[in-house]
PDB file of C-alpha atoms and ligand atoms in Angstrom:
ATOM      1  CA  MET A   1       5.668  -1.630   6.308  1.00 98.00           C
ATOM      2  CA  GLY A   2       8.673  -0.691   4.240  1.00 98.00           C
ATOM      3  CA  ILE A   3       8.192  -0.207   0.517  1.00 98.00           C
ATOM      4  CA  VAL A   4      10.388  -2.073  -1.987  1.00 97.00           C
ATOM      5  CA  ASN A   5       9.527  -1.225  -5.563  1.00 93.00           C
ATOM      6  CA  VAL A   6      10.833  -3.422  -8.396  1.00 92.00           C
ATOM      7  CA  THR A   7       9.238  -1.427 -11.194  1.00 73.00           C
ATOM      8  CA  PRO A   8      10.617   0.686 -14.031  1.00 69.00           C
ATOM      9  CA  ASP A   9       8.122   3.522 -13.423  1.00 52.00           C
ATOM     10  CA  SER A  10       7.220   4.019  -9.762  1.00 48.00           C
ATOM     11  CA  PHE A  11       6.749   7.685  -9.081  1.00 50.00           C
ATOM     12  CA  SER A  12       8.869   7.949  -5.985  1.00 53.00           C
ATOM     13  CA  ASP A  13      12.143   6.246  -6.775  1.00 54.00           C
ATOM     14  CA  GLY A  14      12.203   6.516 -10.590  1.00 52.00           C
ATOM     15  CA  GLY A  15      12.905   2.808 -10.980  1.00 49.00           C
ATOM     16  CA  ARG A  16      16.189   2.857  -9.078  1.00 49.00           C
ATOM     17  CA  PHE A  17      15.400  -0.599  -7.688  1.00 49.00           C
ATOM     18  CA  LEU A  18      14.708  -2.212 -11.054  1.00 56.00           C
ATOM     19  CA  ASP A  19      17.258  -5.045 -10.824  1.00 69.00           C
ATOM     20  CA  ALA A  20      16.833  -7.683  -8.109  1.00 85.00           C
ATOM     21  CA  GLY A  21      20.209  -6.948  -6.522  1.00 88.00           C
ATOM     22  CA  ALA A  22      19.412  -3.334  -5.901  1.00 89.00           C
ATOM     23  CA  ALA A  23      15.916  -4.130  -4.591  1.00 94.00           C
ATOM     24  CA  VAL A  24      17.379  -6.712  -2.214  1.00 95.00           C
ATOM     25  CA  ASP A  25      19.959  -4.176  -0.988  1.00 95.00           C
ATOM     26  CA  HIS A  26      17.135  -1.753  -0.404  1.00 96.00           C
ATOM     27  CA  ALA A  27      15.152  -4.389   1.492  1.00 98.00           C
ATOM     28  CA  ARG A  28      18.199  -5.075   3.715  1.00 98.00           C
ATOM     29  CA  ARG A  29      18.366  -1.384   4.507  1.00 98.00           C
ATOM     30  CA  LEU A  30      14.685  -1.215   5.422  1.00 98.00           C
ATOM     31  CA  ILE A  31      15.087  -4.279   7.667  1.00 98.00           C
ATOM     32  CA  ALA A  32      18.067  -2.629   9.432  1.00 98.00           C
ATOM     33  CA  GLU A  33      15.947   0.517   9.873  1.00 98.00           C
ATOM     34  CA  GLY A  34      13.358  -1.504  11.760  1.00 98.00           C
ATOM     35  CA  ALA A  35      10.660  -2.401   9.200  1.00 98.00           C
ATOM     36  CA  ASP A  36       8.224  -4.994  10.571  1.00 98.00           C
ATOM     37  CA  VAL A  37       6.951  -5.997   7.086  1.00 98.00           C
ATOM     38  CA  LEU A  38       8.290  -5.447   3.549  1.00 98.00           C
ATOM     39  CA  ASP A  39       5.850  -4.661   0.711  1.00 98.00           C
ATOM     40  CA  ILE A  40       7.278  -5.836  -2.612  1.00 98.00           C
ATOM     41  CA  GLY A  41       5.680  -4.411  -5.756  1.00 96.00           C
ATOM     42  CA  GLY A  42       6.311  -5.115  -9.427  1.00 93.00           C
ATOM     43  CA  GLU A  43       3.699  -2.816 -10.979  1.00 90.00           C
ATOM     44  CA  SER A  44       3.402   0.909 -10.433  1.00 85.00           C
ATOM     45  CA  THR A  45      -0.092   2.132  -9.562  1.00 83.00           C
ATOM     46  CA  ARG A  46       0.776   5.808  -9.803  1.00 80.00           C
ATOM     47  CA  PRO A  47      -1.763   7.969 -11.584  1.00 79.00           C
ATOM     48  CA  GLY A  48      -1.426   7.319 -15.329  1.00 78.00           C
ATOM     49  CA  ALA A  49       0.879   4.324 -14.977  1.00 79.00           C
ATOM     50  CA  ALA A  50       0.759   1.617 -17.615  1.00 77.00           C
ATOM     51  CA  PRO A  51      -0.309  -1.901 -16.485  1.00 81.00           C
ATOM     52  CA  ALA A  52       2.268  -4.675 -16.336  1.00 81.00           C
ATOM     53  CA  GLU A  53       1.871  -8.221 -17.695  1.00 92.00           C
ATOM     54  CA  ALA A  54       1.578 -10.895 -15.024  1.00 94.00           C
ATOM     55  CA  ALA A  55       4.684 -12.697 -16.317  1.00 93.00           C
ATOM     56  CA  ALA A  56       6.756  -9.508 -16.189  1.00 91.00           C
ATOM     57  CA  GLU A  57       5.531  -8.791 -12.677  1.00 95.00           C
ATOM     58  CA  VAL A  58       6.375 -12.345 -11.512  1.00 95.00           C
ATOM     59  CA  ALA A  59       9.854 -12.027 -13.054  1.00 93.00           C
ATOM     60  CA  ARG A  60      10.464  -8.817 -11.084  1.00 94.00           C
ATOM     61  CA  VAL A  61       9.126  -9.729  -7.671  1.00 96.00           C
ATOM     62  CA  VAL A  62       9.877 -13.463  -7.262  1.00 97.00           C
ATOM     63  CA  PRO A  63      13.703 -13.237  -7.338  1.00 95.00           C
ATOM     64  CA  VAL A  64      13.590 -10.398  -4.836  1.00 97.00           C
ATOM     65  CA  ILE A  65      11.257 -12.296  -2.458  1.00 98.00           C
ATOM     66  CA  GLU A  66      13.406 -15.444  -2.718  1.00 97.00           C
ATOM     67  CA  ALA A  67      16.608 -13.521  -2.026  1.00 96.00           C
ATOM     68  CA  ILE A  68      15.134 -11.779   1.050  1.00 98.00           C
ATOM     69  CA  ARG A  69      13.752 -15.116   2.284  1.00 98.00           C
ATOM     70  CA  ARG A  70      17.214 -16.670   2.124  1.00 97.00           C
ATOM     71  CA  GLU A  71      18.537 -14.216   4.707  1.00 96.00           C
ATOM     72  CA  SER A  72      15.582 -13.019   6.753  1.00 98.00           C
ATOM     73  CA  ASP A  73      12.241 -14.233   8.105  1.00 97.00           C
ATOM     74  CA  ILE A  74      10.667 -10.762   8.002  1.00 98.00           C
ATOM     75  CA  PRO A  75       7.001 -10.964   6.867  1.00 98.00           C
ATOM     76  CA  ILE A  76       6.732 -10.109   3.141  1.00 98.00           C
ATOM     77  CA  SER A  77       3.688  -8.659   1.442  1.00 98.00           C
ATOM     78  CA  VAL A  78       3.252  -8.627  -2.338  1.00 98.00           C
ATOM     79  CA  ASP A  79       1.655  -5.534  -3.825  1.00 98.00           C
ATOM     80  CA  THR A  80      -0.281  -6.837  -6.822  1.00 97.00           C
ATOM     81  CA  MET A  81      -3.772  -6.976  -8.266  1.00 97.00           C
ATOM     82  CA  LYS A  82      -3.103 -10.249 -10.135  1.00 97.00           C
ATOM     83  CA  PRO A  83      -3.915 -13.606  -8.619  1.00 98.00           C
ATOM     84  CA  ALA A  84      -1.091 -15.295 -10.637  1.00 98.00           C
ATOM     85  CA  VAL A  85       1.445 -12.893  -9.173  1.00 98.00           C
ATOM     86  CA  ALA A  86       0.132 -13.351  -5.638  1.00 98.00           C
ATOM     87  CA  ARG A  87       0.311 -17.132  -6.083  1.00 98.00           C
ATOM     88  CA  ALA A  88       3.901 -17.000  -7.302  1.00 98.00           C
ATOM     89  CA  ALA A  89       4.921 -14.566  -4.522  1.00 98.00           C
ATOM     90  CA  LEU A  90       3.337 -16.724  -1.827  1.00 98.00           C
ATOM     91  CA  ALA A  91       5.146 -19.787  -3.184  1.00 98.00           C
ATOM     92  CA  ALA A  92       8.405 -17.812  -2.970  1.00 98.00           C
ATOM     93  CA  GLY A  93       7.818 -16.924   0.676  1.00 98.00           C
ATOM     94  CA  ALA A  94       5.492 -13.947   0.924  1.00 98.00           C
ATOM     95  CA  THR A  95       2.716 -14.188   3.527  1.00 98.00           C
ATOM     96  CA  MET A  96       0.473 -11.239   2.689  1.00 98.00           C
ATOM     97  CA  TRP A  97      -1.338 -10.077  -0.465  1.00 98.00           C
ATOM     98  CA  ASN A  98      -1.705  -6.311  -0.705  1.00 98.00           C
ATOM     99  CA  ASP A  99      -4.257  -5.545  -3.393  1.00 98.00           C
ATOM    100  CA  VAL A 100      -5.116  -1.970  -4.329  1.00 97.00           C
ATOM    101  CA  THR A 101      -8.301  -3.274  -6.013  1.00 97.00           C
ATOM    102  CA  ALA A 102      -9.537  -5.040  -2.810  1.00 98.00           C
ATOM    103  CA  LEU A 103      -9.516  -8.443  -4.590  1.00 98.00           C
ATOM    104  CA  ALA A 104     -11.809  -7.182  -7.344  1.00 98.00           C
ATOM    105  CA  TRP A 105      -9.452  -7.008 -10.339  1.00 96.00           C
ATOM    106  CA  ALA A 106      -9.911 -10.617 -11.456  1.00 97.00           C
ATOM    107  CA  PRO A 107     -12.956 -12.920 -11.152  1.00 98.00           C
ATOM    108  CA  ASP A 108     -10.793 -15.426  -9.221  1.00 98.00           C
ATOM    109  CA  SER A 109      -9.076 -13.000  -6.851  1.00 98.00           C
ATOM    110  CA  LEU A 110     -11.288 -13.765  -3.852  1.00 98.00           C
ATOM    111  CA  ALA A 111     -11.103 -17.524  -4.309  1.00 98.00           C
ATOM    112  CA  THR A 112      -7.350 -17.391  -4.789  1.00 98.00           C
ATOM    113  CA  ALA A 113      -6.853 -15.398  -1.578  1.00 98.00           C
ATOM    114  CA  ALA A 114      -8.997 -17.923   0.299  1.00 98.00           C
ATOM    115  CA  GLU A 115      -7.072 -20.830  -1.194  1.00 98.00           C
ATOM    116  CA  LEU A 116      -3.682 -19.273  -0.394  1.00 98.00           C
ATOM    117  CA  GLY A 117      -4.717 -18.685   3.215  1.00 98.00           C
ATOM    118  CA  CYS A 118      -2.666 -15.526   3.398  1.00 98.00           C
ATOM    119  CA  GLU A 119      -3.246 -12.186   5.045  1.00 98.00           C
ATOM    120  CA  VAL A 120      -4.855  -9.686   2.675  1.00 99.00           C
ATOM    121  CA  VAL A 121      -4.935  -5.908   2.456  1.00 99.00           C
ATOM    122  CA  LEU A 122      -8.164  -4.608   0.865  1.00 99.00           C
ATOM    123  CA  MET A 123      -7.705  -1.072  -0.389  1.00 98.00           C
ATOM    124  CA  HIS A 124     -10.234   1.420  -1.673  1.00 98.00           C
ATOM    125  CA  MET A 125      -9.732   3.034  -5.070  1.00 97.00           C
ATOM    126  CA  GLN A 126     -12.211   5.068  -7.151  1.00 96.00           C
ATOM    127  CA  GLY A 127     -11.700   4.195 -10.844  1.00 89.00           C
ATOM    128  CA  GLU A 128      -8.463   2.635 -12.047  1.00 89.00           C
ATOM    129  CA  PRO A 129      -4.884   3.938 -11.956  1.00 86.00           C
ATOM    130  CA  ARG A 130      -4.848   5.194 -15.582  1.00 86.00           C
ATOM    131  CA  THR A 131      -7.778   7.533 -14.996  1.00 87.00           C
ATOM    132  CA  MET A 132      -8.468   7.707 -11.251  1.00 88.00           C
ATOM    133  CA  GLN A 133      -7.289  11.311 -10.734  1.00 87.00           C
ATOM    134  CA  LYS A 134      -9.414  12.729 -13.578  1.00 88.00           C
ATOM    135  CA  GLN A 135     -12.504  13.677 -11.579  1.00 91.00           C
ATOM    136  CA  PRO A 136     -12.835  12.046  -8.214  1.00 94.00           C
ATOM    137  CA  ARG A 137     -16.359  12.585  -6.750  1.00 95.00           C
ATOM    138  CA  TYR A 138     -17.909  11.661  -3.436  1.00 97.00           C
ATOM    139  CA  ASP A 139     -20.885  12.877  -1.439  1.00 97.00           C
ATOM    140  CA  ASP A 140     -19.250  11.718   1.821  1.00 98.00           C
ATOM    141  CA  VAL A 141     -15.840  10.280   1.201  1.00 98.00           C
ATOM    142  CA  VAL A 142     -15.337   8.730   4.607  1.00 98.00           C
ATOM    143  CA  ALA A 143     -18.734   6.983   4.678  1.00 98.00           C
ATOM    144  CA  GLU A 144     -18.382   5.772   1.091  1.00 98.00           C
ATOM    145  CA  VAL A 145     -14.907   4.412   1.626  1.00 98.00           C
ATOM    146  CA  ALA A 146     -15.914   2.744   4.880  1.00 98.00           C
ATOM    147  CA  ALA A 147     -18.999   1.198   3.186  1.00 98.00           C
ATOM    148  CA  PHE A 148     -16.910  -0.078   0.278  1.00 98.00           C
ATOM    149  CA  LEU A 149     -14.321  -1.655   2.609  1.00 98.00           C
ATOM    150  CA  ALA A 150     -17.044  -3.314   4.668  1.00 98.00           C
ATOM    151  CA  VAL A 151     -18.589  -4.831   1.518  1.00 98.00           C
ATOM    152  CA  ARG A 152     -15.242  -6.100   0.217  1.00 98.00           C
ATOM    153  CA  ALA A 153     -14.304  -7.566   3.613  1.00 98.00           C
ATOM    154  CA  GLU A 154     -17.635  -9.416   3.795  1.00 98.00           C
ATOM    155  CA  ALA A 155     -17.091 -10.664   0.233  1.00 98.00           C
ATOM    156  CA  ALA A 156     -13.654 -11.941   1.201  1.00 98.00           C
ATOM    157  CA  ILE A 157     -15.071 -13.660   4.282  1.00 98.00           C
ATOM    158  CA  ALA A 158     -17.865 -15.214   2.208  1.00 98.00           C
ATOM    159  CA  ALA A 159     -15.233 -16.537  -0.220  1.00 98.00           C
ATOM    160  CA  GLY A 160     -13.329 -18.213   2.621  1.00 98.00           C
ATOM    161  CA  VAL A 161     -10.760 -15.640   3.737  1.00 98.00           C
ATOM    162  CA  ALA A 162     -10.323 -15.751   7.525  1.00 98.00           C
ATOM    163  CA  ARG A 163     -11.691 -12.618   9.232  1.00 98.00           C
ATOM    164  CA  GLU A 164      -8.465 -12.204  11.245  1.00 98.00           C
ATOM    165  CA  HIS A 165      -6.432 -12.181   7.978  1.00 98.00           C
ATOM    166  CA  ILE A 166      -8.152  -9.055   6.675  1.00 99.00           C
ATOM    167  CA  TRP A 167      -6.648  -5.543   6.743  1.00 99.00           C
ATOM    168  CA  VAL A 168      -8.378  -2.537   5.194  1.00 99.00           C
ATOM    169  CA  ASP A 169      -6.842   0.619   3.676  1.00 99.00           C
ATOM    170  CA  PRO A 170      -8.648   3.837   2.626  1.00 98.00           C
ATOM    171  CA  GLY A 171      -6.320   4.253  -0.363  1.00 98.00           C
ATOM    172  CA  PHE A 172      -4.851   7.736   0.160  1.00 98.00           C
ATOM    173  CA  GLY A 173      -4.386   9.218  -3.333  1.00 97.00           C
ATOM    174  CA  PHE A 174      -6.325   6.608  -5.228  1.00 97.00           C
ATOM    175  CA  GLY A 175      -9.093   8.520  -6.960  1.00 97.00           C
ATOM    176  CA  LYS A 176      -9.150  11.310  -4.359  1.00 97.00           C
ATOM    177  CA  THR A 177      -8.456  15.035  -4.333  1.00 97.00           C
ATOM    178  CA  PRO A 178      -6.154  16.435  -1.615  1.00 98.00           C
ATOM    179  CA  ALA A 179      -9.326  17.500   0.259  1.00 98.00           C
ATOM    180  CA  HIS A 180     -10.711  13.952   0.046  1.00 98.00           C
ATOM    181  CA  ASN A 181      -7.392  12.628   1.324  1.00 98.00           C
ATOM    182  CA  LEU A 182      -7.470  14.981   4.299  1.00 98.00           C
ATOM    183  CA  ASP A 183     -11.069  14.003   5.088  1.00 98.00           C
ATOM    184  CA  LEU A 184      -9.976  10.366   5.119  1.00 98.00           C
ATOM    185  CA  VAL A 185      -7.102  11.032   7.495  1.00 98.00           C
ATOM    186  CA  ARG A 186      -9.497  12.806   9.850  1.00 98.00           C
ATOM    187  CA  GLY A 187     -12.063  10.042   9.382  1.00 98.00           C
ATOM    188  CA  LEU A 188      -9.682   7.132  10.068  1.00 98.00           C
ATOM    189  CA  PRO A 189     -11.338   6.285  13.352  1.00 98.00           C
ATOM    190  CA  GLN A 190     -14.527   5.564  11.356  1.00 98.00           C
ATOM    191  CA  ILE A 191     -12.598   3.182   9.113  1.00 98.00           C
ATOM    192  CA  ALA A 192     -10.962   1.507  12.168  1.00 98.00           C
ATOM    193  CA  ALA A 193     -14.421   1.116  13.725  1.00 98.00           C
ATOM    194  CA  LEU A 194     -15.191  -1.477  11.014  1.00 98.00           C
ATOM    195  CA  GLY A 195     -13.214  -3.850  13.221  1.00 98.00           C
ATOM    196  CA  PHE A 196     -10.401  -4.734  10.830  1.00 98.00           C
ATOM    197  CA  ARG A 197      -6.783  -3.608  11.232  1.00 98.00           C
ATOM    198  CA  VAL A 198      -6.101  -0.527   9.151  1.00 98.00           C
ATOM    199  CA  VAL A 199      -3.163  -0.035   6.765  1.00 99.00           C
ATOM    200  CA  PHE A 200      -2.452   3.541   5.699  1.00 99.00           C
ATOM    201  CA  GLY A 201      -0.063   4.738   3.012  1.00 98.00           C
ATOM    202  CA  ALA A 202       0.568   8.415   2.215  1.00 98.00           C
ATOM    203  CA  SER A 203       4.396   8.273   1.962  1.00 98.00           C
ATOM    204  CA  ARG A 204       5.793  10.674  -0.659  1.00 98.00           C
ATOM    205  CA  LYS A 205       2.434  10.949  -2.442  1.00 98.00           C
ATOM    206  CA  SER A 206       1.653  13.830  -4.789  1.00 97.00           C
ATOM    207  CA  SER A 207      -1.078  15.254  -2.556  1.00 98.00           C
ATOM    208  CA  ILE A 208       1.676  16.379  -0.096  1.00 98.00           C
ATOM    209  CA  PRO A 209       2.944  19.327  -2.127  1.00 98.00           C
ATOM    210  CA  LYS A 210      -0.643  20.224  -3.065  1.00 98.00           C
ATOM    211  CA  ILE A 211      -1.618  20.366   0.595  1.00 98.00           C
ATOM    212  CA  ALA A 212       1.562  22.134   1.698  1.00 98.00           C
ATOM    213  CA  GLY A 213       1.558  24.518  -1.268  1.00 98.00           C
ATOM    214  CA  ASP A 214       5.043  23.676  -2.465  1.00 98.00           C
ATOM    215  CA  ARG A 215       6.604  22.079  -5.508  1.00 98.00           C
ATOM    216  CA  SER A 216       8.498  19.283  -3.751  1.00 98.00           C
ATOM    217  CA  GLY A 217       9.508  16.204  -5.730  1.00 98.00           C
ATOM    218  CA  ALA A 218       8.893  12.676  -4.383  1.00 97.00           C
ATOM    219  CA  GLU A 219      12.131  12.576  -2.471  1.00 96.00           C
ATOM    220  CA  GLN A 220      11.506  15.938  -0.777  1.00 98.00           C
ATOM    221  CA  ARG A 221       8.234  14.909   0.907  1.00 98.00           C
ATOM    222  CA  LEU A 222       9.524  13.429   4.170  1.00 98.00           C
ATOM    223  CA  GLY A 223       8.052  16.156   6.354  1.00 98.00           C
ATOM    224  CA  GLY A 224       4.576  15.790   4.921  1.00 98.00           C
ATOM    225  CA  SER A 225       4.861  12.003   4.933  1.00 98.00           C
ATOM    226  CA  ILE A 226       5.664  11.964   8.614  1.00 98.00           C
ATOM    227  CA  ALA A 227       2.879  14.447   9.460  1.00 98.00           C
ATOM    228  CA  LEU A 228       0.405  12.154   7.747  1.00 98.00           C
ATOM    229  CA  ALA A 229       1.884   8.991   9.323  1.00 98.00           C
ATOM    230  CA  LEU A 230       1.557  10.486  12.839  1.00 98.00           C
ATOM    231  CA  ALA A 231      -2.016  11.577  12.184  1.00 98.00           C
ATOM    232  CA  ALA A 232      -2.898   8.123  10.816  1.00 98.00           C
ATOM    233  CA  ALA A 233      -1.349   6.377  13.819  1.00 98.00           C
ATOM    234  CA  LYS A 234      -3.371   8.619  16.091  1.00 97.00           C
ATOM    235  CA  GLY A 235      -6.474   7.854  14.069  1.00 98.00           C
ATOM    236  CA  GLY A 236      -6.068   4.142  14.607  1.00 98.00           C
ATOM    237  CA  ALA A 237      -3.916   2.864  11.719  1.00 98.00           C
ATOM    238  CA  ALA A 238      -2.174  -0.381  12.752  1.00 98.00           C
ATOM    239  CA  MET A 239       0.316  -0.386   9.880  1.00 98.00           C
ATOM    240  CA  LEU A 240       1.949   2.452   7.943  1.00 99.00           C
ATOM    241  CA  ARG A 241       3.224   1.821   4.394  1.00 98.00           C
ATOM    242  CA  VAL A 242       6.295   4.030   4.135  1.00 98.00           C
ATOM    243  CA  HIS A 243       9.499   4.638   2.173  1.00 98.00           C
ATOM    244  CA  ASP A 244      11.413   6.148   5.118  1.00 98.00           C
ATOM    245  CA  VAL A 245      11.279   3.565   7.817  1.00 98.00           C
ATOM    246  CA  ALA A 246      13.914   4.903  10.243  1.00 98.00           C
ATOM    247  CA  GLU A 247      12.509   8.471  10.214  1.00 98.00           C
ATOM    248  CA  THR A 248       8.925   7.266  10.592  1.00 98.00           C
ATOM    249  CA  ARG A 249       9.805   4.959  13.473  1.00 98.00           C
ATOM    250  CA  GLN A 250      11.608   7.837  15.231  1.00 98.00           C
ATOM    251  CA  ALA A 251       8.649  10.163  14.785  1.00 98.00           C
ATOM    252  CA  LEU A 252       6.274   7.489  16.107  1.00 98.00           C
ATOM    253  CA  ALA A 253       8.508   6.756  19.087  1.00 97.00           C
ATOM    254  CA  VAL A 254       8.613  10.427  20.031  1.00 97.00           C
ATOM    255  CA  ALA A 255       4.871  10.904  19.528  1.00 97.00           C
ATOM    256  CA  ALA A 256       4.245   7.791  21.645  1.00 96.00           C
ATOM    257  CA  ALA A 257       6.529   9.090  24.372  1.00 97.00           C
ATOM    258  CA  ILE A 258       4.519  12.351  24.451  1.00 96.00           C
ATOM    259  CA  GLY A 259       1.430  10.203  24.668  1.00 92.00           C
ATOM    260  CA  ASP A 260       0.100  11.137  21.239  1.00 75.00           C
ATOM    261  CA  ALA A 261       0.177   8.012  19.108  1.00 64.00           C
TER     262      ALA A 261
HETATM  263  N1  HH2 B   1      -0.011   3.028  -2.421  1.00 76.81           N
HETATM  264  C1  HH2 B   1       0.724   2.663  -3.509  1.00 76.81           C
HETATM  265  C2  HH2 B   1       0.877   1.317  -3.824  1.00 76.81           C
HETATM  266  N2  HH2 B   1       0.312   0.370  -3.066  1.00 76.81           N
HETATM  267  N3  HH2 B   1      -0.946  -0.300  -1.176  1.00 76.81           N
HETATM  268  C3  HH2 B   1      -1.679   0.065  -0.128  1.00 76.81           C
HETATM  269  N4  HH2 B   1      -2.209  -0.879   0.645  1.00 76.81           N
HETATM  270  N5  HH2 B   1      -1.889   1.350   0.219  1.00 76.81           N
HETATM  271  C4  HH2 B   1      -1.366   2.360  -0.498  1.00 76.81           C
HETATM  272  O1  HH2 B   1      -1.643   3.563  -0.148  1.00 76.81           O
HETATM  273  C5  HH2 B   1      -0.579   2.073  -1.642  1.00 76.81           C
HETATM  274  C6  HH2 B   1      -0.412   0.716  -1.966  1.00 76.81           C
HETATM  275  C7  HH2 B   1       1.361   3.693  -4.343  1.00 76.81           C
HETATM  276  O2  HH2 B   1       2.071   3.006  -5.295  1.00 76.81           O
HETATM  277  P1  HH2 B   1       3.107   3.567  -6.348  1.00 76.81           P
HETATM  278  O3  HH2 B   1       2.466   4.668  -7.092  1.00 76.81           O
HETATM  279  O4  HH2 B   1       3.653   2.447  -7.108  1.00 76.81           O
HETATM  280  O5  HH2 B   1       4.260   4.196  -5.477  1.00 76.81           O
HETATM  281  P2  HH2 B   1       5.016   3.611  -4.194  1.00 76.81           P
HETATM  282  O6  HH2 B   1       4.948   2.134  -4.280  1.00 76.81           O
HETATM  283  O7  HH2 B   1       6.415   4.141  -4.284  1.00 76.81           O
HETATM  284  O8  HH2 B   1       4.305   4.177  -3.003  1.00 76.81           O
END
């Protein structure tokens, strides 16, 4: 899953893809690099980021989705917590709703996902983006994340979302210390054992320099991103949300050839 950000404040690309044309160019590049899915986001969820209004988010993502749709039938996911944005994105040609709040942000999120009939990614987050990195606490992070995802998946099914449309994501970096994130990577088989396909996203995240003990900026984290992607694939992740599609594919192909992914 290749990441296309259409936000003024995403941590990893500094808003370089703010206008639709640049975002579409970036999408074309990710398709050429071999992305299987594109994840289009119009609101940054980075720690401390300010929330976006639904109308502003729609105005960012819809033109990009429409433009990609005109030239490619690649599956498109919309990264949003707002039902109104998901609805507009689906109408423009997206087929998947990637929600970092696991369809819990709005009272009508679950019903909207069921009505849209789309695939959904349910992600775990402790707290909310503005404050989530203040003091993350768990007794057993893997068990708690797995239990949360199981509850949200059952809530989605009860609301009418088809079981086979559900993906789950442990939410690397969302209300977790670097140690929690590492526990989750090691514990991915427990998340995969829930019986839903697992999405995993650690690409360029700020835990990488903390784990590695360096001061790398977002664009200097490819090595750590690939190490985490390979470990996640080995742990049972079915989809990796990444910025660097070509490099990740190459790493996965070599690991698979060795017999390791
Ligand atoms: N991480 C970010 C956004 N959306 N969705 C899923 N399912 N899993 C993730 O790990 C995930 C996500 C991080 O978002 P942001 O801070 O905006 O940066 P970027 O989109 O460049 O990764």
